[in-house]
PDB file of C-alpha atoms and ligand atoms in Angstrom:
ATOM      1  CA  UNK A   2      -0.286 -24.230   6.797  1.00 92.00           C
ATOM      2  CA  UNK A   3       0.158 -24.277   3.300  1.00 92.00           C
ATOM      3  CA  UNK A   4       3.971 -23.567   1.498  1.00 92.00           C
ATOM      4  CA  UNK A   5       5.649 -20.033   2.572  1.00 94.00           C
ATOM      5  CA  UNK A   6       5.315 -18.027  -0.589  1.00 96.00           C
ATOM      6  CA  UNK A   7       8.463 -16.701  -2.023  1.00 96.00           C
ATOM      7  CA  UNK A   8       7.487 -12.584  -2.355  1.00 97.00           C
ATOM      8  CA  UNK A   9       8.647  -9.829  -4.338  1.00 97.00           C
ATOM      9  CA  UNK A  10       8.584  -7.877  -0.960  1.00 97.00           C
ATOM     10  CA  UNK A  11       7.052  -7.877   2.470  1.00 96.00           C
ATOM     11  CA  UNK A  12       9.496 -10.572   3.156  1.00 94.00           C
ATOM     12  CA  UNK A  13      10.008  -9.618   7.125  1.00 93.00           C
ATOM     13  CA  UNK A  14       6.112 -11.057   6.911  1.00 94.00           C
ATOM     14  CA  UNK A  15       5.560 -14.771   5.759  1.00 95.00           C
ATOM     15  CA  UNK A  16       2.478 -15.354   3.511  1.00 96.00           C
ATOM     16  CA  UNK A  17       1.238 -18.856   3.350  1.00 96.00           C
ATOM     17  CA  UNK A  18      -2.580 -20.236   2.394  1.00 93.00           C
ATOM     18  CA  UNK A  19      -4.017 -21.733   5.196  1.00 92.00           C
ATOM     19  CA  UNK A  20      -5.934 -25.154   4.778  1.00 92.00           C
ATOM     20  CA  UNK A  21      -8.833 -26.666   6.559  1.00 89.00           C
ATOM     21  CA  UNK A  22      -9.634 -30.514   5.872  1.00 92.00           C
ATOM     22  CA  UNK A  23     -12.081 -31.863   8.061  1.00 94.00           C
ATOM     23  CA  UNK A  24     -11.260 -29.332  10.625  1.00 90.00           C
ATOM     24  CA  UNK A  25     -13.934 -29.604  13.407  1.00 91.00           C
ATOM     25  CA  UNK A  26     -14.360 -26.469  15.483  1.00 87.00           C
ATOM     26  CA  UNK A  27     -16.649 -26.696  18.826  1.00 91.00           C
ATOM     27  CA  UNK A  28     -19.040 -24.733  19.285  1.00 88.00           C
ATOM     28  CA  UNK A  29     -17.342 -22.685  22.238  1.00 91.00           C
ATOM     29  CA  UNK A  30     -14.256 -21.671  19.394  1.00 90.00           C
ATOM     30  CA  UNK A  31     -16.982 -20.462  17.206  1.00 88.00           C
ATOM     31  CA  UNK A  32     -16.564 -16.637  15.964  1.00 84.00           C
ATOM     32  CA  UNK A  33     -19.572 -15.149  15.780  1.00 88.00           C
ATOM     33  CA  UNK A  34     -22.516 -17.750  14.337  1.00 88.00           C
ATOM     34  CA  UNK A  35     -22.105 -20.765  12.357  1.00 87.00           C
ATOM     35  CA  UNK A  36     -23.041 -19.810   8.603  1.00 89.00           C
ATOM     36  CA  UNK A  37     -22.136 -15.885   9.047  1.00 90.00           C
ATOM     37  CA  UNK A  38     -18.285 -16.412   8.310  1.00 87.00           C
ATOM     38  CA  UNK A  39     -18.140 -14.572   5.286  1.00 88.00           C
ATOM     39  CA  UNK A  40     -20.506 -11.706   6.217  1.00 88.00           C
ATOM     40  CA  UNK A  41     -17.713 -11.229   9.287  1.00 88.00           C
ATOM     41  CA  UNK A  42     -15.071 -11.646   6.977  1.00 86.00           C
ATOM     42  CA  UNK A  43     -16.512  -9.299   4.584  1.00 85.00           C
ATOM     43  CA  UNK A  44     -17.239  -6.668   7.386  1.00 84.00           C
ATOM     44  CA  UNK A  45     -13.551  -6.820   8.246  1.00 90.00           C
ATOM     45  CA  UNK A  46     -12.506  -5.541   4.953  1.00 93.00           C
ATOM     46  CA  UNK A  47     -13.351  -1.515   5.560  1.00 94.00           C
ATOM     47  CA  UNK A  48     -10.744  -1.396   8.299  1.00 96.00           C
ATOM     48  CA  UNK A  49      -8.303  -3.560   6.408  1.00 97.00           C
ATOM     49  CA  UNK A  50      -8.542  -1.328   3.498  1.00 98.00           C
ATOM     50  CA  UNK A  51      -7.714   1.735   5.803  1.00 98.00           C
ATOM     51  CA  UNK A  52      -4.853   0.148   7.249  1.00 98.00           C
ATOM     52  CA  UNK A  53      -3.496  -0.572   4.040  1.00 98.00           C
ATOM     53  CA  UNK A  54      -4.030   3.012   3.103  1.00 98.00           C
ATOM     54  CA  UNK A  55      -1.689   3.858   5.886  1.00 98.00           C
ATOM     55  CA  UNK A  56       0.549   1.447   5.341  1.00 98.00           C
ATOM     56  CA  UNK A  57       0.783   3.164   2.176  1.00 98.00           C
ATOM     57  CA  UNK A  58       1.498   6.368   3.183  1.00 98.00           C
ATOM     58  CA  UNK A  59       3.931   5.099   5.407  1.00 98.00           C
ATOM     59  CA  UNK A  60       5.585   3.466   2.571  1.00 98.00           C
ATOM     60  CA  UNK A  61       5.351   6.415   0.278  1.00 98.00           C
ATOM     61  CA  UNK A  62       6.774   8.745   2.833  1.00 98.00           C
ATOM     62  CA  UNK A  63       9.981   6.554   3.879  1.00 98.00           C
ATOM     63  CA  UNK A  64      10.454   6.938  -0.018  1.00 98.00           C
ATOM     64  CA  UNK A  65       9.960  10.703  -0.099  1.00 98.00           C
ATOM     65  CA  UNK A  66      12.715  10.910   2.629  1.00 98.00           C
ATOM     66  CA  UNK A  67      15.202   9.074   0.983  1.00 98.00           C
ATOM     67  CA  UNK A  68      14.481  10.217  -2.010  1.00 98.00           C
ATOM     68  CA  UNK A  69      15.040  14.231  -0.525  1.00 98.00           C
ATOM     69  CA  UNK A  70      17.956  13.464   1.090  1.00 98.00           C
ATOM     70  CA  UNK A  71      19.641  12.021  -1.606  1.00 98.00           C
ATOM     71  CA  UNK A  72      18.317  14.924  -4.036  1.00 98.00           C
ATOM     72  CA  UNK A  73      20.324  17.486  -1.836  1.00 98.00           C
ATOM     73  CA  UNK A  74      23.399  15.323  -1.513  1.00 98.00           C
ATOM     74  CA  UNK A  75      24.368  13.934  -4.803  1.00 98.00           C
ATOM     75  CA  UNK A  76      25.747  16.573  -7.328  1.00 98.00           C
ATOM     76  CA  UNK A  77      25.869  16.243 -10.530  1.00 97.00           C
ATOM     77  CA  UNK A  78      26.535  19.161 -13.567  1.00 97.00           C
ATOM     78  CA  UNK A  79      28.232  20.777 -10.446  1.00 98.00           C
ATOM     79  CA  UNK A  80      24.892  20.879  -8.994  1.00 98.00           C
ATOM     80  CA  UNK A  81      22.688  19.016  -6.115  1.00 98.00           C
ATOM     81  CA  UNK A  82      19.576  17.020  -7.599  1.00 98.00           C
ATOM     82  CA  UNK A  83      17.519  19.141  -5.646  1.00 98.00           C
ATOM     83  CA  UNK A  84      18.275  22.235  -7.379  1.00 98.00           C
ATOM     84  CA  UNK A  85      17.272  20.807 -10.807  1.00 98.00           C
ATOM     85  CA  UNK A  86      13.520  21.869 -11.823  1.00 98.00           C
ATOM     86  CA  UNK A  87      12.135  18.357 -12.790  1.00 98.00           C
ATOM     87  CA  UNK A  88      13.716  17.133  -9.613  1.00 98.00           C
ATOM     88  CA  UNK A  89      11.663  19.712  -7.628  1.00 98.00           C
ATOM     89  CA  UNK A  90       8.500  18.538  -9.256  1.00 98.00           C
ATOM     90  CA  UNK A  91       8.540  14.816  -8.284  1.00 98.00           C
ATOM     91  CA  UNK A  92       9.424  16.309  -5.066  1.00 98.00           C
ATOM     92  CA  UNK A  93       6.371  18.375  -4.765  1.00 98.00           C
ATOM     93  CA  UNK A  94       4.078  15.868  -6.200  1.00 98.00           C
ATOM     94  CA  UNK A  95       5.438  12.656  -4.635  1.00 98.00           C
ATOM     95  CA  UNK A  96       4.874  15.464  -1.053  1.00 98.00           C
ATOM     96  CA  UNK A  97       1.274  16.470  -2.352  1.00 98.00           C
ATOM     97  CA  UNK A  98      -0.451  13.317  -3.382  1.00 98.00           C
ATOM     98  CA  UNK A  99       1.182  11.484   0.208  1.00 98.00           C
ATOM     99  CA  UNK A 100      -0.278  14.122   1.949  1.00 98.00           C
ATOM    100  CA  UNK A 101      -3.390  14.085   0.495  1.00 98.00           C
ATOM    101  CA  UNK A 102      -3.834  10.387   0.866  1.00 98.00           C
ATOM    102  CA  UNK A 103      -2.963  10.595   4.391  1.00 98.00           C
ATOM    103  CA  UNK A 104      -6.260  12.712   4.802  1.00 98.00           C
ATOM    104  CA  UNK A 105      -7.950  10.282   3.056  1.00 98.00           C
ATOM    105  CA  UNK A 106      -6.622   7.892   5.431  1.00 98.00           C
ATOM    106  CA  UNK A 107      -7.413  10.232   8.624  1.00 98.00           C
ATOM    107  CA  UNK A 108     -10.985  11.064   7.029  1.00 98.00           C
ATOM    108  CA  UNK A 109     -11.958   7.067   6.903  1.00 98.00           C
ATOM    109  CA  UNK A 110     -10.145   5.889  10.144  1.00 98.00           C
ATOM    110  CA  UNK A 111     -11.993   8.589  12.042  1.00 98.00           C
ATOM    111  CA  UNK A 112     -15.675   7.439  10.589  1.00 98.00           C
ATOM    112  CA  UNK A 113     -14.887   4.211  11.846  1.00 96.00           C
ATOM    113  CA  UNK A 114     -13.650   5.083  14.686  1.00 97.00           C
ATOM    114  CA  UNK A 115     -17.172   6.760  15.729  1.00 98.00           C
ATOM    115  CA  UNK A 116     -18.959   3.561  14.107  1.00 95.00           C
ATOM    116  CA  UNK A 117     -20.635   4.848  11.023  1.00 96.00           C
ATOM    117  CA  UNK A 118     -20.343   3.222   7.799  1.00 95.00           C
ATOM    118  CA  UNK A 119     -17.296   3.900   5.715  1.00 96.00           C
ATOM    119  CA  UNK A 120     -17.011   1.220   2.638  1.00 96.00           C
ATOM    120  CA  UNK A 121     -16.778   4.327   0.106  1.00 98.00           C
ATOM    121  CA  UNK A 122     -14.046   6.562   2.003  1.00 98.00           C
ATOM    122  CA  UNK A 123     -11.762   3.717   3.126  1.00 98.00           C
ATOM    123  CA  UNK A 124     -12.010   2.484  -0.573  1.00 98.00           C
ATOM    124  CA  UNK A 125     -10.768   5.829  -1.461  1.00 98.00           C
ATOM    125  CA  UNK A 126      -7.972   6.264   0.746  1.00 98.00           C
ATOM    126  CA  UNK A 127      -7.002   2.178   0.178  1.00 98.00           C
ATOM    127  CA  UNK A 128      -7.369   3.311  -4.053  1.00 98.00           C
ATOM    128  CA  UNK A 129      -5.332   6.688  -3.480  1.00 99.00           C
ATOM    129  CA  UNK A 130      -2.571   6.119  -0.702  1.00 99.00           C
ATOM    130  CA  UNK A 131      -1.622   3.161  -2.589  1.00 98.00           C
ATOM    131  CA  UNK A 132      -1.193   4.854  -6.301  1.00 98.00           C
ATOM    132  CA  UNK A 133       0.424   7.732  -4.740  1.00 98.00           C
ATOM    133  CA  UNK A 134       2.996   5.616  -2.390  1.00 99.00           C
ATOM    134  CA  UNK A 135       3.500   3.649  -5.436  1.00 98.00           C
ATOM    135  CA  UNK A 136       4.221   6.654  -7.735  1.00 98.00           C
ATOM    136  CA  UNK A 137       6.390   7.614  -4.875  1.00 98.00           C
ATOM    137  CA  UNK A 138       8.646   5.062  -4.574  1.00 98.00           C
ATOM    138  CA  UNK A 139       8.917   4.763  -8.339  1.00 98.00           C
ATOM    139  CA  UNK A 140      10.128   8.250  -8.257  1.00 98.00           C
ATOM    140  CA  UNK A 141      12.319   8.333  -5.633  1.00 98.00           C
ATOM    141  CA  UNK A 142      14.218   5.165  -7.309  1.00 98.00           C
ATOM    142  CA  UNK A 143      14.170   7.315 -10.690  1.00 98.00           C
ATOM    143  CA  UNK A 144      16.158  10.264  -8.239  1.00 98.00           C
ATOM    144  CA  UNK A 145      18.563   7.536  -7.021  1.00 98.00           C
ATOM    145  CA  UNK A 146      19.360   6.934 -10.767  1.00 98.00           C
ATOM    146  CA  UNK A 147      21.151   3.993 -10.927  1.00 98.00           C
ATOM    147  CA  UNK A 148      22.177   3.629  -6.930  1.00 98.00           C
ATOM    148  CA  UNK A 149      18.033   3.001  -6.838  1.00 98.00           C
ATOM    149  CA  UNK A 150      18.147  -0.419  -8.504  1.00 98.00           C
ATOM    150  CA  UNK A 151      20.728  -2.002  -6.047  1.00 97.00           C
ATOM    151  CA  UNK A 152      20.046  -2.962  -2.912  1.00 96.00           C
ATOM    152  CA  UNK A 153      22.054  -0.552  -1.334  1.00 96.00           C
ATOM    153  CA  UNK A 154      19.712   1.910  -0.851  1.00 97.00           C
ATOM    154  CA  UNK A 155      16.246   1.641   0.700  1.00 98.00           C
ATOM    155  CA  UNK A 156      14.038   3.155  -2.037  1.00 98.00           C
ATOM    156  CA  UNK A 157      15.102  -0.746  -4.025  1.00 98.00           C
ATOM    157  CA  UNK A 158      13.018  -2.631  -1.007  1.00 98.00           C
ATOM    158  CA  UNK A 159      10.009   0.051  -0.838  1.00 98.00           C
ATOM    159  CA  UNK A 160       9.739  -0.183  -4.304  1.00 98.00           C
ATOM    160  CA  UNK A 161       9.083  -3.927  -4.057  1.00 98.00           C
ATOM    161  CA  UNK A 162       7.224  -3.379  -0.712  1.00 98.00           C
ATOM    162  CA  UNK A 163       4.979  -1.244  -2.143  1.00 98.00           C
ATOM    163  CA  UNK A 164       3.605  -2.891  -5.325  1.00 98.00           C
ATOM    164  CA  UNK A 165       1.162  -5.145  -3.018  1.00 98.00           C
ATOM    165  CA  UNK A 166      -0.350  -2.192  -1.582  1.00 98.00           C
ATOM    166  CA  UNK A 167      -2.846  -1.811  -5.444  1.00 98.00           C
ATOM    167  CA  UNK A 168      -3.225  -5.859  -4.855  1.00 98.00           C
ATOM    168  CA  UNK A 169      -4.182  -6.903  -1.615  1.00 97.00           C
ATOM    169  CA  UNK A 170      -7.457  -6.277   0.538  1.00 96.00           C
ATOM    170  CA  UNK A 171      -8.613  -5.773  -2.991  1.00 96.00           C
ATOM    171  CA  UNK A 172      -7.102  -4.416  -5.975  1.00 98.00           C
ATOM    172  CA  UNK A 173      -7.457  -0.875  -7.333  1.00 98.00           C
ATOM    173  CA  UNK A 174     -10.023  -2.036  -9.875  1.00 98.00           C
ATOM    174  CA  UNK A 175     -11.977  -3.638  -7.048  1.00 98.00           C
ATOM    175  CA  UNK A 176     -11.966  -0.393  -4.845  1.00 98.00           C
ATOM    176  CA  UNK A 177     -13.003   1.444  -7.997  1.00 98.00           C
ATOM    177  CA  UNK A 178     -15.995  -0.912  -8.565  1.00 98.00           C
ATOM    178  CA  UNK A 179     -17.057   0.082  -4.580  1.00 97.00           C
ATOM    179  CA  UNK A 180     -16.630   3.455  -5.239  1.00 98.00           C
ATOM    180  CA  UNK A 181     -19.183   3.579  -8.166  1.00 98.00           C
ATOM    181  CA  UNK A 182     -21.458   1.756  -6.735  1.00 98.00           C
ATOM    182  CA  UNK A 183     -21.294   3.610  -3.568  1.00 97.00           C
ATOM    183  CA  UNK A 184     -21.570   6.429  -5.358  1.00 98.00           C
ATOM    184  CA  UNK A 185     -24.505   5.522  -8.064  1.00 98.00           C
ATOM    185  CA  UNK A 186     -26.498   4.001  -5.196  1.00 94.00           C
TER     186      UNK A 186
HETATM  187  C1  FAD B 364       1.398 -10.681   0.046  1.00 79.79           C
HETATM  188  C2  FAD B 364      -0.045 -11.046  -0.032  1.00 79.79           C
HETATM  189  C3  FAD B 364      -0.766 -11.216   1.133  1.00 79.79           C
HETATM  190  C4  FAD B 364      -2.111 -11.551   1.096  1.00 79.79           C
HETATM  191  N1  FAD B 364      -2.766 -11.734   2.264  1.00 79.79           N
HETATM  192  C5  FAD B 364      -4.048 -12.142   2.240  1.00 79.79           C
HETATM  193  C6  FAD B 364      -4.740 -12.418   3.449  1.00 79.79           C
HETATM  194  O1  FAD B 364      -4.199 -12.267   4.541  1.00 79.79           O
HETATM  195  N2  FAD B 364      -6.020 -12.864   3.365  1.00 79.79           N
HETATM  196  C7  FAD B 364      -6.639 -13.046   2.182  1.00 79.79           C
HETATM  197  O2  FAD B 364      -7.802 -13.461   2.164  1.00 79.79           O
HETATM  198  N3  FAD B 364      -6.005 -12.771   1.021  1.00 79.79           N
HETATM  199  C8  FAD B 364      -4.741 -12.335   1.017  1.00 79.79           C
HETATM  200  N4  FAD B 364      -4.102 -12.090  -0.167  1.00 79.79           N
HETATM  201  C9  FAD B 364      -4.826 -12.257  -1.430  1.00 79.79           C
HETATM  202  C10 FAD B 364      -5.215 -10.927  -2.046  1.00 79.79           C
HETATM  203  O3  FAD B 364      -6.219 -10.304  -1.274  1.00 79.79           O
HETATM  204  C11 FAD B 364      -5.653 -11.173  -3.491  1.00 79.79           C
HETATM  205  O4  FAD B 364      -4.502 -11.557  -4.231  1.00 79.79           O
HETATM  206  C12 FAD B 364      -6.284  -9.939  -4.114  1.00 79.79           C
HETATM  207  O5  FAD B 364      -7.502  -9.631  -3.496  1.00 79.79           O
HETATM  208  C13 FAD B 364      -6.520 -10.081  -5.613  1.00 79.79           C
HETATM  209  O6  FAD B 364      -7.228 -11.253  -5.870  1.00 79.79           O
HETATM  210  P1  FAD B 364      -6.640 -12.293  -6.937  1.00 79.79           P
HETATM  211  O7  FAD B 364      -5.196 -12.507  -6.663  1.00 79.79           O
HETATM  212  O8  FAD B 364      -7.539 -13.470  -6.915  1.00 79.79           O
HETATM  213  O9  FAD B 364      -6.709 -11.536  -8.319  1.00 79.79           O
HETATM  214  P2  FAD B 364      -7.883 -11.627  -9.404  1.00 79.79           P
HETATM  215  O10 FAD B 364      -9.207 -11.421  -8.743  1.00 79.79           O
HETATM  216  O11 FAD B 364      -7.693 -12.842 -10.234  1.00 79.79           O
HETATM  217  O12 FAD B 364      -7.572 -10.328 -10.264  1.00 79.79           O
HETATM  218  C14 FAD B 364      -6.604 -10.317 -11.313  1.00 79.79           C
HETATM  219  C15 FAD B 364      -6.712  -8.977 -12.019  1.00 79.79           C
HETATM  220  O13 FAD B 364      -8.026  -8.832 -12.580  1.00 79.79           O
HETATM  221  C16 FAD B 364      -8.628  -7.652 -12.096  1.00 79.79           C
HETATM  222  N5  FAD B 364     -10.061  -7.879 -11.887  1.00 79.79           N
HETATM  223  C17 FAD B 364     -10.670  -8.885 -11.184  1.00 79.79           C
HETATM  224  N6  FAD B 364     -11.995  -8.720 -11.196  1.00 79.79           N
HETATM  225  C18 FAD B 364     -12.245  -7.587 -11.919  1.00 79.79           C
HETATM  226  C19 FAD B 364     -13.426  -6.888 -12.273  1.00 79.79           C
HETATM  227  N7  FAD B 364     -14.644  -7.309 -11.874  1.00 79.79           N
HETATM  228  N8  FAD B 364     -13.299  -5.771 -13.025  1.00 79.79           N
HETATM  229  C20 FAD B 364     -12.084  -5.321 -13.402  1.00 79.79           C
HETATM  230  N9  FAD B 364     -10.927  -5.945 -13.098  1.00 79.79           N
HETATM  231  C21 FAD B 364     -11.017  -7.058 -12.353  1.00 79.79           C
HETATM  232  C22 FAD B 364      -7.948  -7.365 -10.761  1.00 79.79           C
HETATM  233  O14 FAD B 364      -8.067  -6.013 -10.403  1.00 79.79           O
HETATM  234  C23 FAD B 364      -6.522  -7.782 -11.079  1.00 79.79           C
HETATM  235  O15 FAD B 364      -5.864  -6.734 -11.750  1.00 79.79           O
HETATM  236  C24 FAD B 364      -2.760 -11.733  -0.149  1.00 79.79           C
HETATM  237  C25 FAD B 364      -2.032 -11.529  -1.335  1.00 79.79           C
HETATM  238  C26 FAD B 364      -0.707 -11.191  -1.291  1.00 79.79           C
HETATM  239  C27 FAD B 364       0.039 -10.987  -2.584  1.00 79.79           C
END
C-alpha cells in the first residue's frame, strides 16, 4: 500500500494507491479471465456511480436537516431564519433538487437491479445528486452564517465530505461526456 493520503474530507475512510511490482497471482485467485481486468473494472463503474449518487443524497440531506433546524432556531432582526423569504428559498430548493436526485438515484438502482443496462441513468443521478448535495451543503453553511465555517457544527464536515462526490467514480465532466454520447448514439 502506497502513503495514506491526507483528505479534505472522508477522513473516517483512508485512501491510499495501491501498488503491484512483480505481483504474481495464480491462476485459482484470478477474477474473471486473465486480460479482461479492465473490461470488469470498467463494468463496475455503473453501480459505483449510483452509489455515489446516494451517497450524495445522503450527504445533501444530513445538510438540509441541519441546515432547517438551525433556520428555525437562531433569531436574528427579532426573527427565526426560517421566517426570512431568501431563507425559505434555499430551503425549498436545497429540498427539491435532493429529492429529485434521489429519484434519479431510485430510477438507476432499480434498472440494475433487474439487469438491464443503465450507463446513461446512473450517470445522471451520479452528475445530479452530486451538484445538488453539493449546492446543499454550500447552502446550509451560508444559513449557519458564520457558526458554518467552524467545526462546531456538522454542515463544516459535509461541506468538505461532499466536494469528492463531482470527483470520484468520474467527474461531472466525465458523466456529461456519457450522457451525450448515450444520448447521440
Ligand atoms: C477520495 C478519493 C478516493 C478515490 N478512490 C478511488 C478508487 O477507489 N479507485 C480508483 O480507481 N480511483 C479512485 N479515486 C480517483 C478518482 O476516481 C479520480 O481522481 C477521478 O476519476 C478524476 O480523475 P483525475 O484525478 O485523474 O482527474 P483528471 O482526469 O486529471 O481531470 C482533471 C480535470 O479535468 C477534467 N477533464 C478530464 N478529462 C476531460 C475531458 N475529456 N473533457 C472535459 N474535462 C475533462 C476533469 O473533469 C477534471 O475537472 C479516488 C479519488 C479520491 C479523491
Amino acid at each position: 500500500m502506497g502513503k495514506k493520503e491526507r483528505k479534505m474530507g472522508l477522513r473516517a475512510s483512508d485512501t491510499r494507491e495501491l501498488v503491484f511490482q512483480n505481483a504474481k497471482v495464480l491462476k485459482s485467485q484470478l477474477l474473471g479471465h486473465a486480460g479482461e481486468g479492465f473490461k470488469i473494472a470498467m463494468s463496475l463503474l455503473d453501480s459505483g456511480r449510483i452509489g455515489i449518487a446516494a451517497q450524495s443524497v445522503g450527504i445533501g440531506r444530513a445538510a438540509l436537516e441541519e441546515a432547517v433546524a438551525y433556520a428555525k432556531e437562531r433569531k436574528q432582526f427579532g426573527k427565526t431564519l426560517s421566517s426570512f423569504q431568501l431563507t425559505q428559498a434555499k430551503i425549498a430548493d436545497m429540498a427539491t433538487n435532493l429529492d429529485a436526485a434521489r429519484l434519479l438515484v431510485y430510477r438507476a438502482a432499480s434498472l440494475l437491479a433487474r439487469g438491464e443496462k443503465c450507463t446513461k441513468e446512473a450517470s445522471m443521478a451520479k452528475s445530479f445528486a452530486s451538484r445538488a448535495a453539493n449546492k446543499a451543503c454550500y447552502d446550509a453553511l451560508q444559513i449557519h452564517g458564520g457558526n458554518g465555517y467552524v467545526r462546531e457544527f456538522p454542515v463544516e464536515r459535509y461541506f468538505r465530505d461532499v466536494r469528492v462526490t463531482e470527483i470520484y467514480e468520474g467527474t461531472t465532466e466525465v458523466q456529461s461526456l456519457i450522457i451525450a454520447r448515450e444520448v447521440l448514439g
